[in-house]
CSV table of C-alpha atoms and ligand atoms in Angstrom, one decimal:
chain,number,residue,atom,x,y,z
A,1,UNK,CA,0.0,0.0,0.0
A,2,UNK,CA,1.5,3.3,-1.0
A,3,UNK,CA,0.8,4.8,2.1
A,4,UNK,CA,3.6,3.0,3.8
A,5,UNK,CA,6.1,4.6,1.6
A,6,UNK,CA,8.7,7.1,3.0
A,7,UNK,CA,9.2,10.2,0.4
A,8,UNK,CA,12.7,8.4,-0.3
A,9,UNK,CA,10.9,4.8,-1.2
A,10,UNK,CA,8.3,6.2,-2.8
A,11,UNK,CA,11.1,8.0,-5.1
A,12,UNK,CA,12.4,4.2,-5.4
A,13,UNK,CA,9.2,2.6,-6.1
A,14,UNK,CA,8.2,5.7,-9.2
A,15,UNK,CA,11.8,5.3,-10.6
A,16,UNK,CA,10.8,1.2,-11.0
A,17,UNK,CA,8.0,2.4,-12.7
A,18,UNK,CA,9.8,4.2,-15.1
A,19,UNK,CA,8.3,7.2,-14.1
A,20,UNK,CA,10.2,10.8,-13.8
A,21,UNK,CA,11.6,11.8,-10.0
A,22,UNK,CA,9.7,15.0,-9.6
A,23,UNK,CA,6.3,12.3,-9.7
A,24,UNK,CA,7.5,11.2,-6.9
A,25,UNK,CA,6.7,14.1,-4.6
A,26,UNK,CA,3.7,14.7,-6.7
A,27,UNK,CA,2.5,11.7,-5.3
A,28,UNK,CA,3.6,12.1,-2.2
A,29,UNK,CA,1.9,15.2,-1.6
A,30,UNK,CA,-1.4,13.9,-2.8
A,31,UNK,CA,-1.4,11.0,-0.2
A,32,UNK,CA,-0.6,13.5,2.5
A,33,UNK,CA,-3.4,15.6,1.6
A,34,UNK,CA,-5.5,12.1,1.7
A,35,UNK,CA,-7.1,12.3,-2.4
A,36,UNK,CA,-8.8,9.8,-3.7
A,37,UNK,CA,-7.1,8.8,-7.2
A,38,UNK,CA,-9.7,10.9,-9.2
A,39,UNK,CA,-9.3,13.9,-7.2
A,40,UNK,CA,-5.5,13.9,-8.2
A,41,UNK,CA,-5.5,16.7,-11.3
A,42,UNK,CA,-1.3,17.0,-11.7
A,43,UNK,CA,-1.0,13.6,-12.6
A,44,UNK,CA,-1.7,12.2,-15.9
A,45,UNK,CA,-3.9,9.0,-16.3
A,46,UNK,CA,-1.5,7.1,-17.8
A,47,UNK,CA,0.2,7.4,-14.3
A,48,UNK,CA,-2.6,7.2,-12.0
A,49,UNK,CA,-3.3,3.5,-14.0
A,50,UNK,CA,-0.1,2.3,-13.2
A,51,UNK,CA,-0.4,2.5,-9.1
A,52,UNK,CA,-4.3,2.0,-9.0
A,53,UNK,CA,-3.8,-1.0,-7.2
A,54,UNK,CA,-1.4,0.1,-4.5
A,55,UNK,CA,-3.2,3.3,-3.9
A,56,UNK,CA,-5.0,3.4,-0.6
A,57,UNK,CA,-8.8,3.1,-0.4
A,58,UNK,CA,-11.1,3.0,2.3
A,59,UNK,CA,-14.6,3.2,3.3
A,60,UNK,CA,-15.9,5.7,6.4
A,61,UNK,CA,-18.7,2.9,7.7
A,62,UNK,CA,-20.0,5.3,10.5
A,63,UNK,CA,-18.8,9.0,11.4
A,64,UNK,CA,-20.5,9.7,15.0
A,65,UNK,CA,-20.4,13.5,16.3
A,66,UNK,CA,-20.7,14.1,20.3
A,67,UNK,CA,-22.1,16.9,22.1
A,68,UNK,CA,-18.7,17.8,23.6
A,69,UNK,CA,-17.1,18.3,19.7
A,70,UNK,CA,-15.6,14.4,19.7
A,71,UNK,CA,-15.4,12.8,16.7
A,72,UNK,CA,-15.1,8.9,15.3
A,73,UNK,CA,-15.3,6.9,13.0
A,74,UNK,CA,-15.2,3.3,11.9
A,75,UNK,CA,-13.1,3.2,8.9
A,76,UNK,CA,-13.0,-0.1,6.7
A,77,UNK,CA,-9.9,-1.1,4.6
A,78,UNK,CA,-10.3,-3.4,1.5
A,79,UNK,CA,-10.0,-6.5,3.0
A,80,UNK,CA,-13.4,-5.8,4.8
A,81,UNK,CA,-11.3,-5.0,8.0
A,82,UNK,CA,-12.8,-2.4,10.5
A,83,UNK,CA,-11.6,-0.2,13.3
A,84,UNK,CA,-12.0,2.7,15.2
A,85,UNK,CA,-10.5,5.9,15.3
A,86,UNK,CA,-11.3,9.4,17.4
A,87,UNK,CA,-10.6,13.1,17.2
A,88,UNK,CA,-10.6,14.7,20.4
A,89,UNK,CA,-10.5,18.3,20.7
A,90,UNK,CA,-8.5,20.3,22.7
A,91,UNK,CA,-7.6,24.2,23.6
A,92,UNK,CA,-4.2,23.5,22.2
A,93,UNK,CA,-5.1,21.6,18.8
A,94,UNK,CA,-7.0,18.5,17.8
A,95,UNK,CA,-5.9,14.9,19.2
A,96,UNK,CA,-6.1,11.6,16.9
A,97,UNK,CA,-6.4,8.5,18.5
A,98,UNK,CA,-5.4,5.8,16.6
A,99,UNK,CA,-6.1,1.5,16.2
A,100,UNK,CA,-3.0,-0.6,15.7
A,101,UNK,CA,-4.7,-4.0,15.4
A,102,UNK,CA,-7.7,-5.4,14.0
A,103,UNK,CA,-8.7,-6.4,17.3
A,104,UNK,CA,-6.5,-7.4,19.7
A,105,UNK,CA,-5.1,-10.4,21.7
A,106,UNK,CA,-4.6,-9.2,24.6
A,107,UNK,CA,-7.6,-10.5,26.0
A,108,UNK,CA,-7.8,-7.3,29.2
A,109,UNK,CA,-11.1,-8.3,31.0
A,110,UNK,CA,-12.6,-4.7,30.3
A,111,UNK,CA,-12.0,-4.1,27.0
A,112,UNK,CA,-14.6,-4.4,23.8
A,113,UNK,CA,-11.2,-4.2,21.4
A,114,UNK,CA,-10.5,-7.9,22.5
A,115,UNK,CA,-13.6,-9.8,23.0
A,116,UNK,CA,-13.8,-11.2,19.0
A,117,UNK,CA,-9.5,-11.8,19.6
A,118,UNK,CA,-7.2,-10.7,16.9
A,119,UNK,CA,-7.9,-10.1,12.8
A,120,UNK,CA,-4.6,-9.0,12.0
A,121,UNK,CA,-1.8,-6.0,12.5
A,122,UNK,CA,-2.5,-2.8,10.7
A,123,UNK,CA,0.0,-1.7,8.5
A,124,UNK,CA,1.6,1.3,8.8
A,125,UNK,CA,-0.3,3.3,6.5
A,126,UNK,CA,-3.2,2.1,7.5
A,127,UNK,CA,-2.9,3.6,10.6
A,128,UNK,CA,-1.5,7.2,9.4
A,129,UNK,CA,-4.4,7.0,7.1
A,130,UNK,CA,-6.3,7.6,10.4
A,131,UNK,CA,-4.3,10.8,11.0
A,132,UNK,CA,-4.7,11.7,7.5
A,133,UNK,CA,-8.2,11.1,7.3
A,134,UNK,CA,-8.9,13.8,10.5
A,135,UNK,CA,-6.4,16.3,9.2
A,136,UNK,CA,-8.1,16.2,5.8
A,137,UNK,CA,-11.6,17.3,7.0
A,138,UNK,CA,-10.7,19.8,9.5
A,139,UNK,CA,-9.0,21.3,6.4
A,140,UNK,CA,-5.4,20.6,7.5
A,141,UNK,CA,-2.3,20.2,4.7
A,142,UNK,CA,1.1,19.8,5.0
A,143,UNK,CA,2.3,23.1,5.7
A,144,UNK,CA,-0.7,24.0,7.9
A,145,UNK,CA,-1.4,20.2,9.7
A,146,UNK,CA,-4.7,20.8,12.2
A,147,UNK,CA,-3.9,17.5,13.9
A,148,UNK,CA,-0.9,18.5,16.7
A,149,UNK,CA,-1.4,15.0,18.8
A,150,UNK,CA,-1.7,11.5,18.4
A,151,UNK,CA,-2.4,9.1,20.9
A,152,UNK,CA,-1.6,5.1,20.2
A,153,UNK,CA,-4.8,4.1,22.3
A,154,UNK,CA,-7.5,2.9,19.5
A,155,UNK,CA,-8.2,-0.8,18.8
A,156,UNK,CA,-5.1,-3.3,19.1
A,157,UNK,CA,-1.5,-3.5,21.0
A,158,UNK,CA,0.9,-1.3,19.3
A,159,UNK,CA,3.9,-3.2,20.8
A,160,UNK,CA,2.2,-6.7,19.2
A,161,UNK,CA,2.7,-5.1,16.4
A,162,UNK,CA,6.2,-3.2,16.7
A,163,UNK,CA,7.5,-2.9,13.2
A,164,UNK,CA,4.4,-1.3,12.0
A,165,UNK,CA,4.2,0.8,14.7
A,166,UNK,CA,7.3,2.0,14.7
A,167,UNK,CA,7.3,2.7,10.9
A,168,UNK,CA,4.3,4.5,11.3
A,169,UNK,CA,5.9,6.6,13.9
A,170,UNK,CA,8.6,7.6,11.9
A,171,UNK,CA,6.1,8.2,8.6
A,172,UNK,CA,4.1,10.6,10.8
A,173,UNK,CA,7.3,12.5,12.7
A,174,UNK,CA,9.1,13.1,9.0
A,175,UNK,CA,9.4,16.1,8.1
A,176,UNK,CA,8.5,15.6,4.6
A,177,UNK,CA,5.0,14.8,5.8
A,178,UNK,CA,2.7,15.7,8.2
A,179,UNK,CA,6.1,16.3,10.6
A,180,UNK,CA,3.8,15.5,14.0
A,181,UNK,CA,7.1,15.4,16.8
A,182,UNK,CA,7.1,12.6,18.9
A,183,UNK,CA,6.7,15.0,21.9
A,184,UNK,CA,3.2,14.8,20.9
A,185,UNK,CA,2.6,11.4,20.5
A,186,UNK,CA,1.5,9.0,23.1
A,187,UNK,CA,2.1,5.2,23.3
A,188,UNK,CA,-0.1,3.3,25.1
A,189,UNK,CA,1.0,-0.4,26.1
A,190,UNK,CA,-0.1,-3.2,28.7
A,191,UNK,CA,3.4,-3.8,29.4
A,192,UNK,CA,5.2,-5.8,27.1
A,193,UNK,CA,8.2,-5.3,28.1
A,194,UNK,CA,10.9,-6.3,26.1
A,195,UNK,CA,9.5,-4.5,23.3
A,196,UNK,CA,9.7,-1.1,26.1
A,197,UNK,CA,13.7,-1.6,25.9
A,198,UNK,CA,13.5,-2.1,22.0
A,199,UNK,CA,11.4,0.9,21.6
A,200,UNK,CA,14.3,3.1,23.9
A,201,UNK,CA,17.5,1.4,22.4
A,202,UNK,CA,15.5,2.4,18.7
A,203,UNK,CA,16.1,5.9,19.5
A,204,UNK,CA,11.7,6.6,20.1
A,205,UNK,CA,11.2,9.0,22.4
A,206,UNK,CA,7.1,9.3,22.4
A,207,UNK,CA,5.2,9.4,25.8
A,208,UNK,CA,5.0,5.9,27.2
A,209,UNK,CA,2.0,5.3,28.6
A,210,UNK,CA,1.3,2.2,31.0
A,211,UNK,CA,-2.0,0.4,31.4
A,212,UNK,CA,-1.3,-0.8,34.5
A,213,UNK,CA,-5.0,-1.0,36.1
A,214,UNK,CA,-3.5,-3.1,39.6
A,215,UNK,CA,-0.4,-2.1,41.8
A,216,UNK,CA,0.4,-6.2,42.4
A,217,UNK,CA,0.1,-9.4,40.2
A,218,UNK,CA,-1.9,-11.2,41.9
A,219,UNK,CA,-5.1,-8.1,41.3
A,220,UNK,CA,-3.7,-7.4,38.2
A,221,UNK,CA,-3.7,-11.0,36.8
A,222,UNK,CA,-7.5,-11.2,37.0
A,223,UNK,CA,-8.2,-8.2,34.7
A,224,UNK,CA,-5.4,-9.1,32.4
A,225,UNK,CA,-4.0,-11.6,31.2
A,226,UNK,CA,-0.6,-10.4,29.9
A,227,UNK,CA,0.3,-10.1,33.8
A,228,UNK,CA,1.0,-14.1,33.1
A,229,UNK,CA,4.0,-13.2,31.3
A,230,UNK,CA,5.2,-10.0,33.1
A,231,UNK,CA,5.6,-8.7,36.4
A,232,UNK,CA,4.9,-5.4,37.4
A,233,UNK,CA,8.2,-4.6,39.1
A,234,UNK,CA,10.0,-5.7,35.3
A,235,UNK,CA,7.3,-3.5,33.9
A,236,UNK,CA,8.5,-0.7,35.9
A,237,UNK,CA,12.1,-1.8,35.3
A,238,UNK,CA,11.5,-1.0,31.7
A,239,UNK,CA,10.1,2.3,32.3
A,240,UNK,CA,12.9,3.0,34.1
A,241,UNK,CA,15.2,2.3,31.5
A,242,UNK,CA,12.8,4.2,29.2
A,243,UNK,CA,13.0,7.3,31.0
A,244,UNK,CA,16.6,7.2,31.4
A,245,UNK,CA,17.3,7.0,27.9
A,246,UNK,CA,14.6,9.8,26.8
A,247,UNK,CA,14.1,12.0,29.9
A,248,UNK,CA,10.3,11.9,29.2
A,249,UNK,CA,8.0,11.5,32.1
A,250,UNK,CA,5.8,7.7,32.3
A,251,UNK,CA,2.2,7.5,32.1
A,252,UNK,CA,0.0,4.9,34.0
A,253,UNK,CA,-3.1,4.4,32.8
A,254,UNK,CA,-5.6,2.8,35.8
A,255,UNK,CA,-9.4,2.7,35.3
A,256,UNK,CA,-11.3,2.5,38.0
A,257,UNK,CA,-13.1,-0.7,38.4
A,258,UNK,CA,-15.6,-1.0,41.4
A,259,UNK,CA,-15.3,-3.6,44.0
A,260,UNK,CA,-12.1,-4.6,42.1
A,261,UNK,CA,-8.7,-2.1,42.5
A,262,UNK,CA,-10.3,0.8,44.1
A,263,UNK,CA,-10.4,0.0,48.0
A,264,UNK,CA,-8.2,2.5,50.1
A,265,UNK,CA,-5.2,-0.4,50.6
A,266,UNK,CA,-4.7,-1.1,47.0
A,267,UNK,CA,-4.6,3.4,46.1
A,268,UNK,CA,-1.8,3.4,49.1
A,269,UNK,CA,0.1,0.2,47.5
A,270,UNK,CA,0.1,1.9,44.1
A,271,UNK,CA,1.4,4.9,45.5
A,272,UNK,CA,4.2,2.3,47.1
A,273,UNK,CA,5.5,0.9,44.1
A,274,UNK,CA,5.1,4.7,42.4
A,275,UNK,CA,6.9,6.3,44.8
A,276,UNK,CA,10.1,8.5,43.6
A,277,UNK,CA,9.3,8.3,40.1
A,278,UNK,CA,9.1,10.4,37.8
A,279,UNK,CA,5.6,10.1,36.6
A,280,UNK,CA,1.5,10.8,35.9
A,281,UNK,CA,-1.1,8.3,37.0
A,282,UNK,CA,-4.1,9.1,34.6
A,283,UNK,CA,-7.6,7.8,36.3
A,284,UNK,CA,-10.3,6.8,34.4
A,285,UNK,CA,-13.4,5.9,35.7
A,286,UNK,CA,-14.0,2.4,33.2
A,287,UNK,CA,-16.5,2.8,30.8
A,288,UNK,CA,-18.8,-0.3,31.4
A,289,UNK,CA,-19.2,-2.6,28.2
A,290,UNK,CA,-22.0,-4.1,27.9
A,291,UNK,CA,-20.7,-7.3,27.0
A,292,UNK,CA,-18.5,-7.3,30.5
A,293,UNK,CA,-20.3,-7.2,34.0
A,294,UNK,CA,-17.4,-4.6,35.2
A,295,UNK,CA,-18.6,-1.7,36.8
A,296,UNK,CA,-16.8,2.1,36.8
A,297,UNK,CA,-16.3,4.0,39.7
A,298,UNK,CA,-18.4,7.3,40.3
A,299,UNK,CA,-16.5,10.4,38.8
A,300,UNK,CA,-17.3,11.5,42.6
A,301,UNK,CA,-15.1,8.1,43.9
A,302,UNK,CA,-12.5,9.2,41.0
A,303,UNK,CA,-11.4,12.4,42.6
A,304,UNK,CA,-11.5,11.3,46.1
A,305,UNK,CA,-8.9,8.7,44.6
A,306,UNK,CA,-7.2,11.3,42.9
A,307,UNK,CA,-6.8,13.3,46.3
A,308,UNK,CA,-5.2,10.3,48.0
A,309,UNK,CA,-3.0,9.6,45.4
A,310,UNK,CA,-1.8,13.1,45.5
A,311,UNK,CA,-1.4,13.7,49.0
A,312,UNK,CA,0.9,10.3,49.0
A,313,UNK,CA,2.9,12.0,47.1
A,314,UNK,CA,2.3,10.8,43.4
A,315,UNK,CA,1.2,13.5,40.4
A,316,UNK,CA,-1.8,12.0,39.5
A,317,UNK,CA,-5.6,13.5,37.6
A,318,UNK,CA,-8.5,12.1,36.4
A,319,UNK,CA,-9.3,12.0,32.7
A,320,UNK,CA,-12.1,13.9,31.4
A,321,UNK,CA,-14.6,11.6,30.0
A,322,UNK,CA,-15.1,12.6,26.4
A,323,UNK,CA,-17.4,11.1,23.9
A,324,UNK,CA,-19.5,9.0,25.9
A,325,UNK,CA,-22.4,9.2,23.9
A,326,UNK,CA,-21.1,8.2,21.0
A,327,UNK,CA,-19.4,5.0,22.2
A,328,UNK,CA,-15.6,6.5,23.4
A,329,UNK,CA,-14.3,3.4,24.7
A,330,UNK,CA,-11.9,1.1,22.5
A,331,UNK,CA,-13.5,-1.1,20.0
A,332,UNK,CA,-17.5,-0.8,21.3
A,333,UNK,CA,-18.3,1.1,17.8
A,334,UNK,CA,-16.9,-1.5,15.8
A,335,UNK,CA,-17.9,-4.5,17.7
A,336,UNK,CA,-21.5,-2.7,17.5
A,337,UNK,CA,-21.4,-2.0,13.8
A,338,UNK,CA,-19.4,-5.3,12.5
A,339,UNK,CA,-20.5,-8.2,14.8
A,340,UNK,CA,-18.0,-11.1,14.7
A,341,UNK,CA,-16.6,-10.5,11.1
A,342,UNK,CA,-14.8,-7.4,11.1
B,401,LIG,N1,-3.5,-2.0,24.1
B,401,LIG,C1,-3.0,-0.7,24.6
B,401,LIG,C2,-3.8,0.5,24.0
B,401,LIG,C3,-5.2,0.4,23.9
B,401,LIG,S1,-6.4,0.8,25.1
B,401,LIG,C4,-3.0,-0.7,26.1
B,401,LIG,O1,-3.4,-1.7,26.7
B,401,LIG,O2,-2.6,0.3,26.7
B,401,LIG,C5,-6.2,2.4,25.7
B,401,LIG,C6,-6.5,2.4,27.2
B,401,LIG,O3,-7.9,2.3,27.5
B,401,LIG,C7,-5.8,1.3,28.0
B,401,LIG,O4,-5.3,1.9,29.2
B,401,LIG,C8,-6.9,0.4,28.3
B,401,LIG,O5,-6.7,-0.5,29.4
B,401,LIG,C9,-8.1,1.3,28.5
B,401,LIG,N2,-9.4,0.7,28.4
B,401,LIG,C10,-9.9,-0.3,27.6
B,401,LIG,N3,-11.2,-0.5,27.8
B,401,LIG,C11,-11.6,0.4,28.7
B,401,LIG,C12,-12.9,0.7,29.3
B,401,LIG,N4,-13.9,-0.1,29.0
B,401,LIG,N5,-12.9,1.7,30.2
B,401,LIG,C13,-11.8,2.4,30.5
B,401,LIG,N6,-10.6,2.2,30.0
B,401,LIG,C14,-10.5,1.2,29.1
């Protein structure tokens, strides 16, 4: 698909198609500013017949507008493949947030992205078609981009699928395209940890963000099965290799689950194993899915939590629920508009 192309392969792959280098950038430019093949009016048809087939098409299958300005949309690629996407707005710019996966295999207890298991990875331009897509309609181009942030927290496991994630972050930091710095880019991860050292020897230095959702494996273990495989305190380890080598501050993700990780002795061991970091702990009140009989804590319960959290001496806040009425959480839309066979 063309969209994976760097401006230097795409150079590569015009040349093998006999094709003059200035087309090229022609090209280039068109995919960034997201055309469909007929909208294209500097290239001549000879051309435009020669990459039909690895041009990227898609379908928008639902495009859902909230009260508070949030966006999404299920997008469909050829294969008949769906996910999710969002555009959040903020005072400083617009947010995308972004699937990885076609589902996911993660198999987190809470989450609607897993419950059907995993379709397959997204390539990489598949998901900068996401950011494309967004920066299109709010009349963004290259020079002028409208999206400023992207968050790795759609449908999927980015670091399940590292080498398309990875070449999608370097596609959508270039300068020759949409140029989106990786100080604006979040990664969002259950922990998988080797892949955290990967990512920091590899030279990334997005936002690392942590669903950690439980302060000790036993807890953590019954909401998500990935804690099988790794411990919390190697979890942490990583992170604190990961801020070493980039100096950016950690994220943990930890919704709020009644009855299960909320009581006052589990907030006081998170704080424990926190304690003297260099880090955010981002609460979320879980978005209940239907499918799941997990139940969120209040918004009310939230900020209490948020005041112990602080006062023991860890920066934490509580996430502003956005898009609620138009299904926010990961992978209910597409579950809800695909069944089983997306
Ligand atoms: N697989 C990655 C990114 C996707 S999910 C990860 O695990 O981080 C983005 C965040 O939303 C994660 O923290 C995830 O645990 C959380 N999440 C999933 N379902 C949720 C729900 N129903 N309510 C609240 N948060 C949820």
């Amino acid at each position: 698909m063309i969209l994976d192309l760097s401006l230097p392969e795409m150079e590569e792959y015009v040349k093998n198609l006999g094709e003059p280098k200035f087309r090229a950038k022609q090209l280039f430019e068109a995919c960034y500013l997201f055309k469909n093949l007929d909208e294209i009016s500097n290239l001549p048809k000879s051309f435009k017949e020669k990459i039909k087939d690895e041009y990227f098409s898609y379908e928008i299958v639902a495009h859902l507008k909230s009260k508070d300005e949030t966006e999404k949309i299920a997008i469909k690629f050829p294969d008949g493949s769906i996910v999710e996407s969002v555009l959040l707005k903020y005072k400083y710019g617009y947010t995308v947030c972004v699937s990885t996966q076609v589902g996911c295999r993660m198999g987190c207890k809470f989450c609607a992205s897993t419950l059907n298991g995993l379709k397959r990875n997204l390539s990489a331009g598949e998901i900068l078609a996401q950011v494309l897509y967004f920066n299109k309609i709010l009349g963004g181009n290259l020079k002028e981009r409208k999206v400023t942030n992207i968050v790795l927290m759609g449908c999927g496991e980015p670091l399940d699928n590292y080498e398309n994630v990875t070449k999608f972050l370097r596609l959508v930091s270039s300068e020759d395209g949409i140029n989106i710095s990786q100080r604006n880019i979040s990664l969002s991860t259950c922990g998988i940890v080797p892949q955290i050292y990967k990512l920091a020897d590899d030279g990334f230095s997005v936002t690392l963000t942590i669903s950690l959702h439980a302060p000790n494996d036993e807890l953590r273990k019954t909401i998500m099965p990935i804690a099988n495989v790794y411990k919390i305190q190697d979890i942490l380890k990583a992170c604190d290799y990961y801020f070493s080598k980039t100096g950016r501050r950690i994220c943990f993700e930890y919704s709020l689950i009644s009855n299960v990780n909320v009581k006052d002795e589990i907030i006081e061991q998170l704080a424990d194993i926190l304690k003297g970091k260099t880090c955010l702990v981002n609460l979320i009140p879980l978005n209940s899915v239907k499918e799941k009989n997990l139940v969120g804590a209040t918004r009310k319960n939230a900020y209490q939590i948020c005041e112990k959290l602080t006062k023991l001496g860890i920066n934490a806040t509580v996430r502003r629920t956005m898009g609620e009425d138009i299904e926010g959480a990961c992978g209910q839309l597409r579950n809800r508009i695909g069944g089983e066979n997306v």
